[in-house]
């Protein structure tokens, strides 16, 4: 005769469901694995067809033709894509928290426009032709616009609405200046046309070493702001009640976003939609906690950027489709979908 065990004993034998924290941790680990696979694909796949054996020899043994292609071109391109993707994802997540707008991206505060205007000025009026020169002018332009947006947005009294309005106004003015200069100067138009689409083609180790310190500082600062930005997202009154220093948090968040997106734009040109899509999608399955959004965005944004770069190399062989064009083609429909879904949710 079978005797049922007491309810208390049966309850003990049923495994407890995984906690949300554990699920997030496993998801982040899987995201890292996905990033490694995409990075390997970025090294193995290119516009020039090489077998896996040739890629292996070029990476570890051959210093000749295969080594030049794999190490000097693909590996440096992959490393820069990892860094730039992480920077764009982080800056987008920080700006969405700062402006309380889940559809915000680095372009919202005029950072891309500032970098582009600085580069066209350097080409037209200072005769700068090297990528090294572009990097510094672009970074200075992004930083200057970030400071101007912060000042016009109210400085210590800055609010999300003021910052967004100031960034939009400055972006419109700078893009008008950009178009005027390029129309009047054919040489500048030819050089800027390639840079403004956003590309990893010109990636080199010199570019990586120049932007790496800025990206490292911006990444550490952004990740350190996760907890105070959580409070800021709840509203000013709630943030103050929780003891958050609104002015300091907003100033540091603005600084982190400018440093990250400015350095990324300086290295590769303005690449759109990565800083918008990834944090927004990540938020849908991590929830609003930036302590998880920021690490996920740091990992998944390079997945999108490198994946788009690989697609661009394959679809137009033997030529290449620049990564900024691919992300725009992908990002346009996704952006429309996100806006429609957000509108539907609000109805």
Tab-separated table of C-alpha atoms in Angstrom:
chain	number	residue	atom	x	y	z
A	1	UNK	CA	0.000	0.000	0.000
A	2	UNK	CA	1.419	3.310	-1.093
A	3	UNK	CA	1.333	6.205	1.306
A	4	UNK	CA	1.584	9.746	0.002
A	5	UNK	CA	4.324	11.784	1.570
A	6	UNK	CA	3.300	14.855	3.525
A	7	UNK	CA	2.877	18.085	1.517
A	8	UNK	CA	5.877	19.604	3.313
A	9	UNK	CA	8.136	16.766	2.156
A	10	UNK	CA	6.836	16.921	-1.411
A	11	UNK	CA	7.514	20.653	-1.493
A	12	UNK	CA	11.114	20.031	-0.492
A	13	UNK	CA	11.671	17.592	-3.351
A	14	UNK	CA	10.424	20.010	-6.049
A	15	UNK	CA	13.378	21.987	-7.436
A	16	UNK	CA	13.067	25.717	-6.939
A	17	UNK	CA	12.673	27.766	-10.118
A	18	UNK	CA	15.780	29.706	-11.146
A	19	UNK	CA	15.891	33.240	-9.876
A	20	UNK	CA	15.770	36.157	-12.283
A	21	UNK	CA	19.331	37.057	-11.334
A	22	UNK	CA	20.520	33.577	-12.295
A	23	UNK	CA	18.689	33.741	-15.619
A	24	UNK	CA	20.269	37.123	-16.364
A	25	UNK	CA	23.720	35.800	-15.470
A	26	UNK	CA	23.321	32.776	-17.749
A	27	UNK	CA	22.024	35.038	-20.522
A	28	UNK	CA	25.044	37.297	-20.166
A	29	UNK	CA	27.375	34.308	-20.343
A	30	UNK	CA	25.658	33.086	-23.517
A	31	UNK	CA	25.965	36.594	-24.946
A	32	UNK	CA	29.722	36.483	-24.342
A	33	UNK	CA	29.902	33.121	-26.139
A	34	UNK	CA	27.955	34.613	-29.058
A	35	UNK	CA	30.350	37.563	-29.159
A	36	UNK	CA	33.348	35.214	-29.333
A	37	UNK	CA	31.752	33.309	-32.228
A	38	UNK	CA	30.992	36.505	-34.153
A	39	UNK	CA	34.525	37.780	-33.544
A	40	UNK	CA	35.950	34.532	-34.911
A	41	UNK	CA	33.674	34.852	-37.955
A	42	UNK	CA	34.940	38.407	-38.454
A	43	UNK	CA	38.511	37.095	-38.580
A	44	UNK	CA	37.692	34.095	-40.789
A	45	UNK	CA	35.367	35.772	-43.308
A	46	UNK	CA	36.360	38.621	-45.586
A	47	UNK	CA	35.943	40.127	-49.027
A	48	UNK	CA	39.006	38.128	-50.062
A	49	UNK	CA	38.211	34.437	-49.875
A	50	UNK	CA	40.572	32.473	-47.636
A	51	UNK	CA	40.173	28.932	-46.385
A	52	UNK	CA	40.137	28.242	-42.656
A	53	UNK	CA	43.561	26.645	-43.009
A	54	UNK	CA	44.914	29.788	-44.651
A	55	UNK	CA	43.346	31.937	-41.937
A	56	UNK	CA	44.948	29.760	-39.247
A	57	UNK	CA	48.383	29.976	-40.879
A	58	UNK	CA	48.005	33.717	-41.385
A	59	UNK	CA	47.043	34.198	-37.761
A	60	UNK	CA	49.676	32.047	-36.074
A	61	UNK	CA	52.394	31.034	-38.546
A	62	UNK	CA	52.605	32.915	-41.825
A	63	UNK	CA	54.005	36.458	-41.866
A	64	UNK	CA	53.572	36.819	-45.619
A	65	UNK	CA	50.459	37.401	-47.677
A	66	UNK	CA	48.065	35.524	-45.410
A	67	UNK	CA	49.550	37.168	-42.325
A	68	UNK	CA	49.091	40.611	-43.857
A	69	UNK	CA	45.447	39.927	-44.628
A	70	UNK	CA	44.497	38.170	-41.397
A	71	UNK	CA	46.599	39.982	-38.782
A	72	UNK	CA	47.039	43.443	-40.253
A	73	UNK	CA	43.553	43.791	-41.723
A	74	UNK	CA	40.981	41.409	-40.261
A	75	UNK	CA	42.299	41.122	-36.696
A	76	UNK	CA	42.742	44.871	-36.242
A	77	UNK	CA	39.323	45.426	-37.802
A	78	UNK	CA	37.746	42.939	-35.421
A	79	UNK	CA	39.404	44.474	-32.359
A	80	UNK	CA	38.280	47.959	-33.346
A	81	UNK	CA	34.761	46.656	-34.027
A	82	UNK	CA	34.653	45.119	-30.549
A	83	UNK	CA	35.752	48.375	-28.917
A	84	UNK	CA	33.549	50.664	-30.986
A	85	UNK	CA	30.502	48.427	-30.668
A	86	UNK	CA	30.844	48.273	-26.894
A	87	UNK	CA	31.279	52.052	-26.734
A	88	UNK	CA	28.177	52.719	-28.848
A	89	UNK	CA	26.066	50.275	-26.860
A	90	UNK	CA	27.160	51.722	-23.531
A	91	UNK	CA	26.732	55.342	-24.599
A	92	UNK	CA	23.276	54.614	-25.981
A	93	UNK	CA	22.192	52.941	-22.741
A	94	UNK	CA	23.553	55.830	-20.663
A	95	UNK	CA	21.829	58.432	-22.827
A	96	UNK	CA	18.519	56.574	-22.713
A	97	UNK	CA	18.718	56.611	-18.928
A	98	UNK	CA	19.894	60.221	-18.799
A	99	UNK	CA	17.112	61.532	-21.066
A	100	UNK	CA	14.523	58.976	-19.855
A	101	UNK	CA	13.901	58.254	-23.503
A	102	UNK	CA	14.197	54.589	-24.561
A	103	UNK	CA	14.611	55.694	-28.182
A	104	UNK	CA	17.592	57.973	-27.567
A	105	UNK	CA	21.031	57.431	-29.088
A	106	UNK	CA	24.348	59.354	-29.308
A	107	UNK	CA	23.060	61.367	-32.251
A	108	UNK	CA	20.323	62.853	-30.061
A	109	UNK	CA	22.786	65.126	-28.241
A	110	UNK	CA	24.608	66.224	-31.382
A	111	UNK	CA	27.726	64.160	-30.749
A	112	UNK	CA	27.828	62.625	-34.240
A	113	UNK	CA	27.168	66.014	-35.814
A	114	UNK	CA	29.958	67.616	-33.786
A	115	UNK	CA	32.473	64.961	-34.831
A	116	UNK	CA	31.465	65.194	-38.494
A	117	UNK	CA	31.606	68.996	-38.542
A	118	UNK	CA	35.057	68.960	-36.963
A	119	UNK	CA	36.383	66.479	-39.540
A	120	UNK	CA	35.068	68.423	-42.539
A	121	UNK	CA	36.553	71.590	-41.050
A	122	UNK	CA	39.920	69.856	-40.654
A	123	UNK	CA	39.823	68.638	-44.277
A	124	UNK	CA	38.683	71.900	-45.804
A	125	UNK	CA	40.542	74.535	-43.800
A	126	UNK	CA	43.522	72.713	-42.260
A	127	UNK	CA	44.401	70.266	-45.018
A	128	UNK	CA	44.172	67.178	-42.798
A	129	UNK	CA	44.166	64.010	-44.881
A	130	UNK	CA	45.222	61.209	-42.516
A	131	UNK	CA	42.997	59.062	-40.349
A	132	UNK	CA	45.155	60.017	-37.364
A	133	UNK	CA	44.208	63.636	-37.857
A	134	UNK	CA	40.544	62.738	-38.273
A	135	UNK	CA	40.511	60.941	-34.935
A	136	UNK	CA	41.633	63.918	-32.898
A	137	UNK	CA	39.517	66.502	-34.692
A	138	UNK	CA	36.438	64.267	-34.469
A	139	UNK	CA	36.968	63.672	-30.783
A	140	UNK	CA	37.462	67.383	-30.093
A	141	UNK	CA	34.332	68.216	-32.088
A	142	UNK	CA	32.248	65.653	-30.208
A	143	UNK	CA	33.562	66.889	-26.860
A	144	UNK	CA	32.924	70.538	-27.715
A	145	UNK	CA	29.347	69.832	-28.765
A	146	UNK	CA	28.762	67.724	-25.668
A	147	UNK	CA	29.925	70.605	-23.461
A	148	UNK	CA	27.777	73.078	-25.421
A	149	UNK	CA	24.694	70.871	-25.113
A	150	UNK	CA	25.301	70.574	-21.380
A	151	UNK	CA	25.606	74.378	-21.071
A	152	UNK	CA	22.542	75.156	-23.208
A	153	UNK	CA	20.580	72.404	-21.490
A	154	UNK	CA	20.884	74.263	-18.203
A	155	UNK	CA	24.208	72.999	-16.817
A	156	UNK	CA	23.457	72.232	-13.168
A	157	UNK	CA	19.758	72.656	-13.840
A	158	UNK	CA	19.812	70.386	-16.885
A	159	UNK	CA	16.751	68.242	-17.482
A	160	UNK	CA	16.198	65.432	-20.005
A	161	UNK	CA	13.917	67.619	-22.141
A	162	UNK	CA	16.370	70.533	-22.205
A	163	UNK	CA	19.283	68.298	-23.129
A	164	UNK	CA	17.331	66.654	-25.961
A	165	UNK	CA	16.132	70.001	-27.344
A	166	UNK	CA	19.612	71.521	-27.171
A	167	UNK	CA	21.138	68.491	-28.891
A	168	UNK	CA	18.526	68.503	-31.654
A	169	UNK	CA	18.991	72.218	-32.350
A	170	UNK	CA	22.790	71.996	-32.458
A	171	UNK	CA	22.661	68.894	-34.675
A	172	UNK	CA	20.454	70.692	-37.211
A	173	UNK	CA	22.791	73.690	-37.310
A	174	UNK	CA	25.936	71.575	-37.645
A	175	UNK	CA	24.530	69.345	-40.360
A	176	UNK	CA	23.543	72.489	-42.279
A	177	UNK	CA	27.130	73.738	-41.966
A	178	UNK	CA	28.425	70.314	-42.986
A	179	UNK	CA	26.359	70.208	-46.161
A	180	UNK	CA	27.257	73.787	-47.110
A	181	UNK	CA	31.005	73.179	-46.789
A	182	UNK	CA	30.923	69.911	-48.721
A	183	UNK	CA	28.880	71.459	-51.544
A	184	UNK	CA	31.330	74.342	-51.892
A	185	UNK	CA	34.440	72.157	-51.624
A	186	UNK	CA	34.464	69.172	-53.974
A	187	UNK	CA	37.630	67.723	-52.436
A	188	UNK	CA	36.099	67.757	-48.984
A	189	UNK	CA	32.973	66.093	-50.367
A	190	UNK	CA	35.002	63.250	-51.862
A	191	UNK	CA	36.911	62.583	-48.634
A	192	UNK	CA	33.969	63.023	-46.292
A	193	UNK	CA	31.650	60.845	-48.350
A	194	UNK	CA	33.568	57.742	-47.284
A	195	UNK	CA	34.032	58.783	-43.643
A	196	UNK	CA	30.436	59.827	-42.946
A	197	UNK	CA	28.915	56.435	-43.798
A	198	UNK	CA	30.773	54.760	-40.912
A	199	UNK	CA	33.360	52.128	-41.716
A	200	UNK	CA	35.854	49.700	-40.182
A	201	UNK	CA	37.843	49.360	-43.404
A	202	UNK	CA	40.552	51.826	-42.356
A	203	UNK	CA	41.011	50.177	-38.977
A	204	UNK	CA	44.615	49.991	-37.855
A	205	UNK	CA	46.482	49.349	-34.659
A	206	UNK	CA	47.494	53.017	-34.480
A	207	UNK	CA	43.835	54.031	-34.402
A	208	UNK	CA	43.135	51.439	-31.711
A	209	UNK	CA	45.936	52.698	-29.467
A	210	UNK	CA	44.762	56.307	-29.863
A	211	UNK	CA	41.140	55.715	-28.888
A	212	UNK	CA	41.661	52.884	-26.376
A	213	UNK	CA	42.433	55.139	-23.348
A	214	UNK	CA	39.276	57.183	-23.934
A	215	UNK	CA	37.139	54.084	-24.404
A	216	UNK	CA	38.561	52.494	-21.242
A	217	UNK	CA	37.867	55.592	-19.130
A	218	UNK	CA	34.374	56.015	-20.577
A	219	UNK	CA	33.522	52.344	-20.012
A	220	UNK	CA	34.617	52.367	-16.367
A	221	UNK	CA	32.730	55.614	-15.728
A	222	UNK	CA	29.540	54.382	-17.410
A	223	UNK	CA	29.497	51.076	-15.528
A	224	UNK	CA	30.121	52.890	-12.240
A	225	UNK	CA	27.035	55.062	-12.859
A	226	UNK	CA	24.603	52.136	-13.106
A	227	UNK	CA	23.200	52.495	-9.592
A	228	UNK	CA	22.799	56.319	-9.511
A	229	UNK	CA	21.308	56.297	-13.024
A	230	UNK	CA	18.732	53.783	-11.808
A	231	UNK	CA	17.616	56.405	-9.309
A	232	UNK	CA	17.614	59.190	-11.926
A	233	UNK	CA	15.338	57.153	-14.195
A	234	UNK	CA	12.713	57.057	-11.450
A	235	UNK	CA	12.263	60.837	-11.587
A	236	UNK	CA	13.875	63.789	-9.873
A	237	UNK	CA	11.841	63.654	-6.681
A	238	UNK	CA	12.348	59.935	-6.192
A	239	UNK	CA	16.055	60.224	-6.984
A	240	UNK	CA	16.499	62.938	-4.386
A	241	UNK	CA	14.584	60.880	-1.840
A	242	UNK	CA	16.972	57.993	-2.498
A	243	UNK	CA	19.927	60.273	-1.880
A	244	UNK	CA	21.144	60.582	-5.488
A	245	UNK	CA	23.056	63.697	-6.495
A	246	UNK	CA	21.197	64.610	-9.682
A	247	UNK	CA	23.582	67.274	-10.965
A	248	UNK	CA	26.695	65.169	-10.442
A	249	UNK	CA	25.096	62.045	-11.906
A	250	UNK	CA	23.878	63.858	-15.011
A	251	UNK	CA	27.216	65.599	-15.537
A	252	UNK	CA	29.175	62.336	-15.217
A	253	UNK	CA	26.686	60.471	-17.422
A	254	UNK	CA	26.988	63.175	-20.061
A	255	UNK	CA	30.775	62.978	-19.835
A	256	UNK	CA	30.768	59.180	-20.177
A	257	UNK	CA	28.444	59.293	-23.205
A	258	UNK	CA	30.499	61.991	-24.935
A	259	UNK	CA	33.807	60.213	-24.323
A	260	UNK	CA	32.480	56.846	-25.519
A	261	UNK	CA	30.531	57.934	-28.575
A	262	UNK	CA	33.035	60.667	-29.440
A	263	UNK	CA	35.950	58.235	-29.496
A	264	UNK	CA	33.910	55.638	-31.410
A	265	UNK	CA	32.810	58.201	-34.000
A	266	UNK	CA	36.351	59.516	-34.299
A	267	UNK	CA	37.672	56.038	-35.075
A	268	UNK	CA	35.027	54.829	-37.536
A	269	UNK	CA	32.769	57.716	-38.457
A	270	UNK	CA	29.142	58.056	-37.370
A	271	UNK	CA	27.590	54.579	-37.184
A	272	UNK	CA	23.858	54.839	-36.584
A	273	UNK	CA	21.277	52.688	-34.810
A	274	UNK	CA	23.706	50.526	-32.796
A	275	UNK	CA	23.442	52.787	-29.749
A	276	UNK	CA	19.677	52.951	-30.222
A	277	UNK	CA	18.687	49.369	-30.966
A	278	UNK	CA	20.841	47.313	-28.639
A	279	UNK	CA	20.028	49.033	-25.297
A	280	UNK	CA	16.355	49.202	-26.227
A	281	UNK	CA	16.195	45.503	-27.083
A	282	UNK	CA	18.245	44.560	-24.024
A	283	UNK	CA	15.860	46.472	-21.772
A	284	UNK	CA	12.982	44.317	-22.991
A	285	UNK	CA	14.401	41.157	-21.378
A	286	UNK	CA	16.579	42.480	-18.531
A	287	UNK	CA	14.088	44.971	-17.167
A	288	UNK	CA	14.957	48.562	-16.257
A	289	UNK	CA	17.937	47.760	-14.022
A	290	UNK	CA	21.005	49.422	-15.538
A	291	UNK	CA	23.286	47.117	-13.556
A	292	UNK	CA	22.264	44.496	-16.134
A	293	UNK	CA	21.462	46.695	-19.137
A	294	UNK	CA	24.966	48.185	-19.290
A	295	UNK	CA	26.896	44.867	-19.274
A	296	UNK	CA	24.486	43.329	-21.781
A	297	UNK	CA	24.776	46.360	-24.080
A	298	UNK	CA	28.572	46.207	-23.795
A	299	UNK	CA	28.535	42.616	-25.073
A	300	UNK	CA	25.663	42.588	-27.583
A	301	UNK	CA	26.397	45.880	-29.371
A	302	UNK	CA	29.703	44.501	-30.764
A	303	UNK	CA	27.779	41.395	-31.850
A	304	UNK	CA	25.530	43.605	-33.986
A	305	UNK	CA	28.375	45.750	-35.317
A	306	UNK	CA	30.710	42.881	-36.204
A	307	UNK	CA	27.821	40.841	-37.607
A	308	UNK	CA	26.830	43.752	-39.850
A	309	UNK	CA	30.450	44.159	-40.919
A	310	UNK	CA	30.686	40.476	-41.896
A	311	UNK	CA	27.445	40.766	-43.874
A	312	UNK	CA	28.824	43.813	-45.671
A	313	UNK	CA	31.918	41.892	-46.728
A	314	UNK	CA	29.941	38.932	-48.061
A	315	UNK	CA	27.012	40.477	-49.944
A	316	UNK	CA	29.100	42.743	-52.179
A	317	UNK	CA	32.132	40.558	-52.958
A	318	UNK	CA	34.734	41.350	-54.182
A	319	UNK	CA	33.840	44.860	-53.004
A	320	UNK	CA	32.509	45.712	-49.542
A	321	UNK	CA	29.397	47.382	-48.173
A	322	UNK	CA	30.366	49.682	-45.316
A	323	UNK	CA	29.160	48.687	-41.871
A	324	UNK	CA	27.379	52.025	-41.353
A	325	UNK	CA	25.227	51.316	-44.410
A	326	UNK	CA	24.392	47.793	-43.236
A	327	UNK	CA	23.404	48.934	-39.727
A	328	UNK	CA	21.245	51.674	-41.274
A	329	UNK	CA	19.500	49.152	-43.552
A	330	UNK	CA	18.876	46.865	-40.583
A	331	UNK	CA	18.138	49.669	-38.149
A	332	UNK	CA	15.511	51.533	-40.190
A	333	UNK	CA	12.840	48.807	-40.130
A	334	UNK	CA	13.748	47.839	-36.556
A	335	UNK	CA	13.425	51.461	-35.434
A	336	UNK	CA	9.978	51.745	-37.047
A	337	UNK	CA	8.930	48.510	-35.336
A	338	UNK	CA	10.151	49.751	-31.938
A	339	UNK	CA	8.354	53.073	-32.305
A	340	UNK	CA	5.097	51.387	-33.349
A	341	UNK	CA	5.330	48.876	-30.506
A	342	UNK	CA	5.992	51.671	-28.012
A	343	UNK	CA	3.039	53.654	-29.356
A	344	UNK	CA	0.774	50.609	-29.182
A	345	UNK	CA	1.840	49.931	-25.591
A	346	UNK	CA	0.929	53.479	-24.609
A	347	UNK	CA	-2.596	53.253	-26.071
